[in-house]
Every structure is written in structure tokens, then in C-alpha cells.
XYZ file of C-alpha atoms in Angstrom:
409
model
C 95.784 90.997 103.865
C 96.938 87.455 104.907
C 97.857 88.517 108.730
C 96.788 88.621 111.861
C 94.175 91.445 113.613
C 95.227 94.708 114.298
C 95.850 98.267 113.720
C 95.402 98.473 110.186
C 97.916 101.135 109.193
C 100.704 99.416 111.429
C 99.578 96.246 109.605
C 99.910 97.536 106.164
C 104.260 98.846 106.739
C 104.846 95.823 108.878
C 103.746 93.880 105.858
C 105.353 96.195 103.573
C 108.124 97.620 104.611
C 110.151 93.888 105.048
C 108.959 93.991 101.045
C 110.757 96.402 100.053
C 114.019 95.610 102.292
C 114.126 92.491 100.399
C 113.864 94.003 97.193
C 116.280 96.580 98.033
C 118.634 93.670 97.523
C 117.823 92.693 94.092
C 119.859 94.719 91.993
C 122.710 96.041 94.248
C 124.963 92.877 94.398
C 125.463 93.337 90.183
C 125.302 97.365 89.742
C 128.166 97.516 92.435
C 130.284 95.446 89.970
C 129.989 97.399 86.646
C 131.544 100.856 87.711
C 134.687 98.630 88.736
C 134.520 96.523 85.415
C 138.039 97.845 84.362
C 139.684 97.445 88.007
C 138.302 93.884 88.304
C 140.290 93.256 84.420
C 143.241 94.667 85.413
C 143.557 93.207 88.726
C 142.135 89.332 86.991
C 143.622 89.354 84.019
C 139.733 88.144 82.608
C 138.820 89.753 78.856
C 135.774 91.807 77.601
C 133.870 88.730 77.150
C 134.546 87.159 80.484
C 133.739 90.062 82.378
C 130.597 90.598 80.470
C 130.194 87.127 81.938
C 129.650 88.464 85.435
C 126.504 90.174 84.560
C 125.109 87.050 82.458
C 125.666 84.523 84.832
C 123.347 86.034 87.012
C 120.970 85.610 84.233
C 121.804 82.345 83.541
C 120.995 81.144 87.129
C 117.412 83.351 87.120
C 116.666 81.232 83.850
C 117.258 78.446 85.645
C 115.679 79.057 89.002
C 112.787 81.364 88.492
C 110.718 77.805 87.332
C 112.027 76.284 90.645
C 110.721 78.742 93.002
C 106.913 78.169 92.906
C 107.560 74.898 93.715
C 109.990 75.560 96.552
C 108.125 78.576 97.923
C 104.865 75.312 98.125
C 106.810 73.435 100.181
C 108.235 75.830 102.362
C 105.656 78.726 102.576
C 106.446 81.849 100.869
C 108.006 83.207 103.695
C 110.692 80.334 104.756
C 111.461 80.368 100.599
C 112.081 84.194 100.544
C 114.478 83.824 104.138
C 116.574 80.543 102.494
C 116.927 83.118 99.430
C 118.124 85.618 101.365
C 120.944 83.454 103.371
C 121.661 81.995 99.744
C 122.271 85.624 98.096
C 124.261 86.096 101.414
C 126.817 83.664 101.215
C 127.296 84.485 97.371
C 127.806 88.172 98.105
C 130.817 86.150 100.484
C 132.161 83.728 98.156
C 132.253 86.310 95.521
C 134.737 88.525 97.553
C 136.895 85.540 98.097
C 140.407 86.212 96.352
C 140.272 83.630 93.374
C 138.241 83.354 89.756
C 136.790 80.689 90.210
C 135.043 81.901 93.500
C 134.223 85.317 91.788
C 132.242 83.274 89.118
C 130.664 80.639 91.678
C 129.573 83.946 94.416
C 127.895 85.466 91.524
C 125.968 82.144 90.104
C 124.712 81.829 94.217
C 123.784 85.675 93.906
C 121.596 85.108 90.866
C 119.896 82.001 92.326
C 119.222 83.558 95.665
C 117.754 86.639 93.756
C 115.826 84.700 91.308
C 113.520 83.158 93.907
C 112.920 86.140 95.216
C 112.236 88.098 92.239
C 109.425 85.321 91.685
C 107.945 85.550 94.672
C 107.584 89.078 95.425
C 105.322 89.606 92.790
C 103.009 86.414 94.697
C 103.253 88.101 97.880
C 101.941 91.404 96.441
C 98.933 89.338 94.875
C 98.323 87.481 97.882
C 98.417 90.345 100.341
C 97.307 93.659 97.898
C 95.595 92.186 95.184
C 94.348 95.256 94.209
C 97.406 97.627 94.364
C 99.857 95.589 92.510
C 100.346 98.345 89.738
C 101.263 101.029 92.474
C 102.880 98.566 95.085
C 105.102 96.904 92.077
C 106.231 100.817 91.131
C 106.874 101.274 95.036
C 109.200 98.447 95.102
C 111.104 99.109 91.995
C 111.856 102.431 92.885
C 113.267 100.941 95.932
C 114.911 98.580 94.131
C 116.104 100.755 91.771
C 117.253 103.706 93.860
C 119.545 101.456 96.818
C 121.399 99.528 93.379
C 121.871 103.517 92.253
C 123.527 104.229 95.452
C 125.902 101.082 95.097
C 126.870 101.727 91.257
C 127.966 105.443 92.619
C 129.853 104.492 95.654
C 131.501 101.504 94.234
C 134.855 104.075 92.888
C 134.744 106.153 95.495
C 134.618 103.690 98.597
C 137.330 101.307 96.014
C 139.541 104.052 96.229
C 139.116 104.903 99.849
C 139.797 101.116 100.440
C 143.206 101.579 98.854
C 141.845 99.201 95.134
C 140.354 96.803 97.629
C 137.253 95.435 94.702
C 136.596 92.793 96.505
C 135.779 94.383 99.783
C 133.764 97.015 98.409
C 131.574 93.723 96.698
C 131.724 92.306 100.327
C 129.943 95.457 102.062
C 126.808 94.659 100.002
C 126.060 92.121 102.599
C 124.965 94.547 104.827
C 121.880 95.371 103.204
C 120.981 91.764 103.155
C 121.415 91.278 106.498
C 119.249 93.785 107.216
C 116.892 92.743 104.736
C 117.183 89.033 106.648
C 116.310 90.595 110.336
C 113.322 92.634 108.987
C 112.355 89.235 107.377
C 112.669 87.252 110.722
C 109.339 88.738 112.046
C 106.746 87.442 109.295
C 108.361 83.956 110.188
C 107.978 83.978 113.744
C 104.883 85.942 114.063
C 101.776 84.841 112.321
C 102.847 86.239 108.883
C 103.348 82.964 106.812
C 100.297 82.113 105.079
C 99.931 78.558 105.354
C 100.457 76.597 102.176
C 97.573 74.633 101.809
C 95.191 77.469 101.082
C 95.313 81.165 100.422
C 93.011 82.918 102.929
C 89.109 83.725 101.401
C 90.196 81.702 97.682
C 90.800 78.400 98.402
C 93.645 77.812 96.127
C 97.078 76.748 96.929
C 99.369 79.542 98.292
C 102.269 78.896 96.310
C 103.511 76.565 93.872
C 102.073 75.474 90.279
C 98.636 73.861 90.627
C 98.671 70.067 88.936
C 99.289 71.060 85.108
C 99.636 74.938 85.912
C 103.031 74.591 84.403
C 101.580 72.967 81.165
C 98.487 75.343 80.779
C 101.074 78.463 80.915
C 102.989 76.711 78.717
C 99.874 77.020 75.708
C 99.103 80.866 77.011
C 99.874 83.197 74.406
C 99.835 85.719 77.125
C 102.242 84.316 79.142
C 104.891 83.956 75.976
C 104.232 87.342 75.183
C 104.992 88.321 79.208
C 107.850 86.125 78.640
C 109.325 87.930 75.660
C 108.971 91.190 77.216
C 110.672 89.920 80.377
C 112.996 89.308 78.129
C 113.539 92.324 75.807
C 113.419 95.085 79.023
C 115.880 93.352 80.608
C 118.332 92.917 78.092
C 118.678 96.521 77.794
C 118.893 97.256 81.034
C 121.517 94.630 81.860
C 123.492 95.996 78.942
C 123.288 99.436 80.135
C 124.374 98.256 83.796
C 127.283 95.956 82.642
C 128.768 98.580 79.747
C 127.202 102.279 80.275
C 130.292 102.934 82.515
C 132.438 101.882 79.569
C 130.876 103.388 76.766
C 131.169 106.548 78.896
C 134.636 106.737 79.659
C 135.723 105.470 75.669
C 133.809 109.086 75.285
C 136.549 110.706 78.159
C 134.360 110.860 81.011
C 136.459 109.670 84.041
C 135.362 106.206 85.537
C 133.670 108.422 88.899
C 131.719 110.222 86.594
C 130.571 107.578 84.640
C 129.695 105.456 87.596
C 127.433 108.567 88.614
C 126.150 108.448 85.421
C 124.933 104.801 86.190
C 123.054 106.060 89.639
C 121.236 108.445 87.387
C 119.951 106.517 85.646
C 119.093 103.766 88.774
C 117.519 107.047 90.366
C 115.825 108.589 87.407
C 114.438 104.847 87.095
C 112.671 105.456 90.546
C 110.682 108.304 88.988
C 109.648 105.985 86.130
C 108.263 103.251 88.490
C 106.632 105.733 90.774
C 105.365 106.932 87.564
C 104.085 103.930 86.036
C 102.917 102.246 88.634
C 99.938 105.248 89.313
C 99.163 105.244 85.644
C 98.859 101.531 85.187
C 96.594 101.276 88.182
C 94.362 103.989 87.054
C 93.610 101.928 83.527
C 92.779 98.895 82.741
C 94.365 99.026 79.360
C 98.014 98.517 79.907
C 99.284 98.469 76.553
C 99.736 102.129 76.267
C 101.851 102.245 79.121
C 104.124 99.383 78.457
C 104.695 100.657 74.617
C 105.850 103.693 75.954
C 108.753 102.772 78.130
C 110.008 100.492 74.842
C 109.639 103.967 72.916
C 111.979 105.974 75.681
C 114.378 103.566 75.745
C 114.690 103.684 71.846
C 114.545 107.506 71.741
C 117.247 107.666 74.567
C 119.898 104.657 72.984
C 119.352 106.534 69.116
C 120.332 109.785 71.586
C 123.395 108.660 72.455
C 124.654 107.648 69.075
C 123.341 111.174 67.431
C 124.044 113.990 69.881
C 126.661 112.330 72.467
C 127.322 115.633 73.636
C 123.434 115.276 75.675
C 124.630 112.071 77.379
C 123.113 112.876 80.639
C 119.907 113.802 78.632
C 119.822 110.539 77.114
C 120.853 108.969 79.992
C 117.862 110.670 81.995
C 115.311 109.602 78.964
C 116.448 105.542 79.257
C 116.801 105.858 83.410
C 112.700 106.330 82.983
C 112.016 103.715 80.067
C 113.926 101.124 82.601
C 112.233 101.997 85.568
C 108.628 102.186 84.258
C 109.830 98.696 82.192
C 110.709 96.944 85.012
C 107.330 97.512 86.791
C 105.266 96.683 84.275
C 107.405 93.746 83.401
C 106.575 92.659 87.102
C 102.783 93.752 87.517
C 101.668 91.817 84.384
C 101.979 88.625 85.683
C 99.713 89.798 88.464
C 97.567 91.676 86.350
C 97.170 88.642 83.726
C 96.266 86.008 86.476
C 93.968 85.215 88.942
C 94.660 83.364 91.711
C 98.662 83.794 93.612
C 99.479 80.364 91.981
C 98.666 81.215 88.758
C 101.037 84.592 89.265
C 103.769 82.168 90.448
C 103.270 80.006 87.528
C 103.547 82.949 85.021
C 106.297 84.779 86.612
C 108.270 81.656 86.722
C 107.941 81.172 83.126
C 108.266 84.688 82.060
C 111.546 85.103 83.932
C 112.859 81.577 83.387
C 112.796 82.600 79.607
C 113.301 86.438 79.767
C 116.013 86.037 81.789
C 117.153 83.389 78.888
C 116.775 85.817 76.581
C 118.548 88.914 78.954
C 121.619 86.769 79.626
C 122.822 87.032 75.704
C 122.759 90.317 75.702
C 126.053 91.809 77.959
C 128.163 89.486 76.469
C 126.849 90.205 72.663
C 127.448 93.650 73.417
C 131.012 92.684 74.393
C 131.605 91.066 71.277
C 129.620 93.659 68.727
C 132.024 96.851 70.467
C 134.965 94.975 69.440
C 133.552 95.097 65.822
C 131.966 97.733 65.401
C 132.369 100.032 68.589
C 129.988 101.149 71.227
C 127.764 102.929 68.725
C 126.578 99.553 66.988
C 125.561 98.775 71.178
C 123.473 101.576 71.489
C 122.107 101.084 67.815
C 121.700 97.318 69.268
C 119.639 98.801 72.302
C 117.262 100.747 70.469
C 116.398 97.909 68.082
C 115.451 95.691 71.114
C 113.557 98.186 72.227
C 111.765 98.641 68.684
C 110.589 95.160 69.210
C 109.875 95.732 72.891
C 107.091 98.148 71.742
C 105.913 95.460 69.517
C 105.263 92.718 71.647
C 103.963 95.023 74.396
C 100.623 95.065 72.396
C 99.813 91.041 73.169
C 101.916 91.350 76.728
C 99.621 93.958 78.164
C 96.329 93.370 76.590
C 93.407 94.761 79.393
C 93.647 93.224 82.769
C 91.369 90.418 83.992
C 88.521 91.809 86.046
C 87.603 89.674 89.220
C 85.646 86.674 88.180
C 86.403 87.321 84.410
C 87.095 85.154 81.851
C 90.674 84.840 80.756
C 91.702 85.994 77.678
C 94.830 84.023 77.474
């Protein structure tokens, strides 16, 4: 690792554990918002489409920032980047909660920017500072990830109601967990952590940011489209599950606190998938096995749903697992596929930047297509995607370089 001498093992969590505090606040600030979906409508007046709109626009602003980030995180250090992301995502959780539209819609484009950035640069600082755990660490943090955003999607009715309908303050309280992802942060920037951007220690190479023409050479990868389109396909299931599962459960008569627990499930069952994946992709160097498979679930659990609704936490259990394991392996390939941190940058930039392009259609389609042909044509919508997930997964996780290999990209 990039830091300073001393006890190893106190070492590795003080580098870690701030990790996984920030990433702890990567999915929270949106999976608190779909369990109150109908609440926020009633209370705003906004249609299907528009509130669809509050999950997309945080995918707009990742398409638009993830390229940014290398480029900030070179002239800051990855560090300061990751600590103005976290004060940005901060004052959108805040201007969110404000009592007008037009702030709802502007907090949530400042949550998706201050996330994007970090989203990007996680993955670096795993590459920089555990280059050869990235398959285990990347599950580690996605259960984490995936298991503190379960906890918000379930409490958001319950602590709504015990705030007498108060939405917006319930959206507020999810500041909390970034301050206290901020003050673990504090630390690496004050004591020695920040690596300094000029080289990475024992390679050389830049720290962060796109080397000259990085952006250009990922541009003619095949690899990195094919990262790209997986980026892409993963998460647009996933962020039409988050945005609508709660809906498409209670059109079937569950009440809105049991479909918002029905969301957590499958946040928590998602933890077990990246645990999961994580250990088997670092045990192979063949990944495309493991990355079909989680395109496979999530197609066997959306065809579920449509077939035998009566098994809904069965096929809610079945996609939890396909997201989780997705998400990590969406993560660890740009790692995996790269050498040097810059190069990781460079990739994840691209293949979130256009993923995330890709993602951000898909809540609002699935708006439009239940209002034509119900929730069923969703689901049948989210197993297709998934079909083609599997497909591209074949190019996306082609075996891993080896130090000092060749690429084959």
C-alpha cells in the first residue's frame, strides 16, 4: 500500500475501512426515495414519468461526470477529489429536502455528480493500494454498499410515518451517513495518506488522471466498449428494480411497508452476491463465467415474476444476487482489464460515462411501457436486458491481464 510505516494490520482497516464508509454512501441517497415514490406524487403533484425522473437524473449526471473525475482526482490527488465529492453529495442530500420542485430535481442532479466521482475513483484507489485483491475488496465494498442503501429503502415508510408524512426529512437524515463518511475521510488528508499525484509509488505512472491520449486509446479498446456496455446493461436493471419494484409490488396488493422490505431484500441478498463473487472472481482468471451468470439470475428471477407471482420473494431473492454479484464485477473489470491506476481511471470513466448513458433510459422507459402494457411487459423488459447482458459479458470479461502481460484489448 501507498501509506506510511506501520503496523500492518492497523494499516490495512485504516486504509480500508474510510473505503467502505464512502461507499456506504453510494446508493442510499436514491433507494431512500423509491419506497416513498407514491407519497412524493401525491404530495408534488409530478406524473409517472417525472418521478421516474428522479432516479435518471442521477444517471444523467454520472454520464456526465464519471469522464471528469480522472482529470479532477489529477489535479487534486485522489483523496482531496473523493472529500470535495463528499461535501458535493452533501449539500445535494440538503437542497433536495428543500420544500420546492425545482430544488428536489437540482439536490438530486448534485447527488449524482458527487457520487459519480466517487464511484470512479474507488475502483483507482483499490488498484493503487490492493492491486491484487480487487476481485474480493470490490465484493467487500458492494456488499457494504449494498446492504446500508437496503437499510434506507426499508426505513424510508416507517421513519415517513413516524415523522407524521414528513418525505423530505426522512431524504434529509441521509446526510448523516455522509458526514460520517466525510470525518473518517479527514484522516487520509491530513495524515500521510494522499499519494502524491505526480507518481504512483514503485510504477512510475501518474496517480490519477488520463495519461496524454489515454482518453483516445480507450476510446479504440474493444474491451473497454464492451466494459462500457455492461456498465450499462447491469445497471439498467437494477435502477429499474430500485425506482419501480415497490410499485410493481403493491399493483400486486402488497402494502407499500412490505414492498419497501421487499426492496432491502433484495439490497441485502445483493450483499451475499458480492461477497460471493468477489471470492470466485479472484480465484480465476477467467471471468467470463462469472459475469454470464449474474446476467442469467437476473433473467431467471424477472421471467419469475411474470410466471409464478405468487414466489415474489423467491424471485426477488434470485435478482437481489444477480445485482449484487453484477455490480462487482461491473466494478473489478476495469481493474482487472488495466494496468497501471490511470489506465483504471481512464476505463472506468468511460465505462460509466456511457453505462450510466445507457442506465438512465431505463426507469423512465419502464414508466412509459407500464402505462401500455403493465408491469409484466417491465419485468419481460428486464429479463431481455439481461439476455443481452450475458452476451456481451463474453468480450467484457475475457481473462485478466497478468503483471507485465500484453494487453489484449
Amino acid at each position: 500500500m501507498t501509506v506510511r510505516s506501520g503496523d500492518p494490520a492497523r494499516i490495512a482497516w485504516g486504509a480500508l475501512v474510510p473505503v467502505l464508509l464512502v461507499t456506504a454512501c453510494l446508493r442510499a441517497p436514491m433507494s431512500s426515495v423509491s419506497p416513498l415514490v407514491d407519497l412524493i406524487g401525491s404530495d408534488t403533484g409530478l406524473a409517472a414519468w417525472a418521478l421516474g425522473l428522479l432516479t435518471t437524473v442521477p444517471l444523467l449526471a454520472f454520464a456526465a461526470v464519471s469522464p471528469l473525475a480522472g482529470r479532477f482526482a489529477g489535479r487534486l490527488g485522489i483523496e482531496p477529489a473523493i472529500a470535495v465529492s463528499l461535501a458535493v453529495l452533501a449539500l445535494g442530500v440538503g437542497v433536495r429536502s428543500l420544500p420546492s420542485v425545482v430544488a428536489l430535481y437540482a439536490g438530486t442532479a448534485l447527488i449524482g455528480a458527487g457520487i459519480a466521482v466517487c464511484n470512479v475513483l474507488v475502483p483507482a484507489v483499490l488498484k493503487r493500494d490492493s492491486p491484487q485483491s480487487i476481485s474480493a475488496l470490490t465484493g467487500l465494498y458492494s456488499g457494504v454498499m449494498a446492504g446500508v442503501s437496503g437499510i434506507a429503502s426499508a426505513s424510508a415508510v416507517p421513519l415517513t410515518a413516524g415523522l407524521a408524512g414528513r418525505w423530505r426529512l426522512t431524504l434529509a437524515l441521509v446526510a448523516v451517513v455522509v458526514l460520517i463518511a466525510a470525518l473518517a475521510w479527514l484522516p487520509r488528508l491530513r495524515s500521510g495518506w494522499t499519494t502524491p499525484p505526480t507518481t504512483v509509488a514503485g510504477t512510475g505512472a501518474p496517480a490519477a488522471g488520463p495519461a496524454p491520449g489515454g482518453g483516445a486509446r480507450v476510446l479504440r479498446s474493444p474491451a473497454a466498449w464492451a466494459v462500457s456496455a455492461f456498465m450499462g446493461l447491469q445497471s439498467a436493471t437494477f435502477y429499474m428494480l430500485l425506482a419501480w419494484l415497490p410499485t410493481m409490488e403493491k399493483a400486486h396488493g402488497l402494502s407499500a411497508a412490505t414492498a419497501g422490505s421487499h426492496l432491502m431484500l433484495l439490497m441485502v441478498v445483493g450483499i451475499a452476491g458480492s461477497l460471493a463473487i468477489g471470492q470466485w472472481m479472484q480465484r480465476v482468471d477467467d471471468q467470463r463465467l462469472p459475469a454470464a451468470a449474474t446476467g442469467i439470475a437476473m433473467a431467471i428471477g424477472a421471467a419469475g415474476m411474470v410466471v409464478a407471482p405468487g414466489s415474489a420473494v423467491a424471485w426477488v431473492i434470485v435478482m437481489g444476487a444477480s445485482q449484487g454479484a453484477a455490480l462487482v464485477v461491473a466494478l473489478a473489470l476495469p481493474g482487472l482489464r488495466t494496468r497501471t491506476p490511470q489506465e483504471t481511471a481512464a476505463m472506468a470513466g468511460m465505462a460509466q460515462s456511457l453505462g450510466y448513458l445507457l442506465a438512465s433510459a431505463g426507469p423512465v422507459a419502464a414508466g412509459a411501457v407500464s402505462g401500455a402494457g403493465g408491469w409484466d411487459s417491465v419485468l419481460w423488459m428486464i429479463a431481455a436486458l439481461a439476455a443481452a447482458q450475458v452476451a456481451v459479458s463474453f468480450l467484457a470479461a475475457r481473462p485478466r491481464l497478468r503483471p507485465g502481460a500484453r494487453s489484449r484489448s
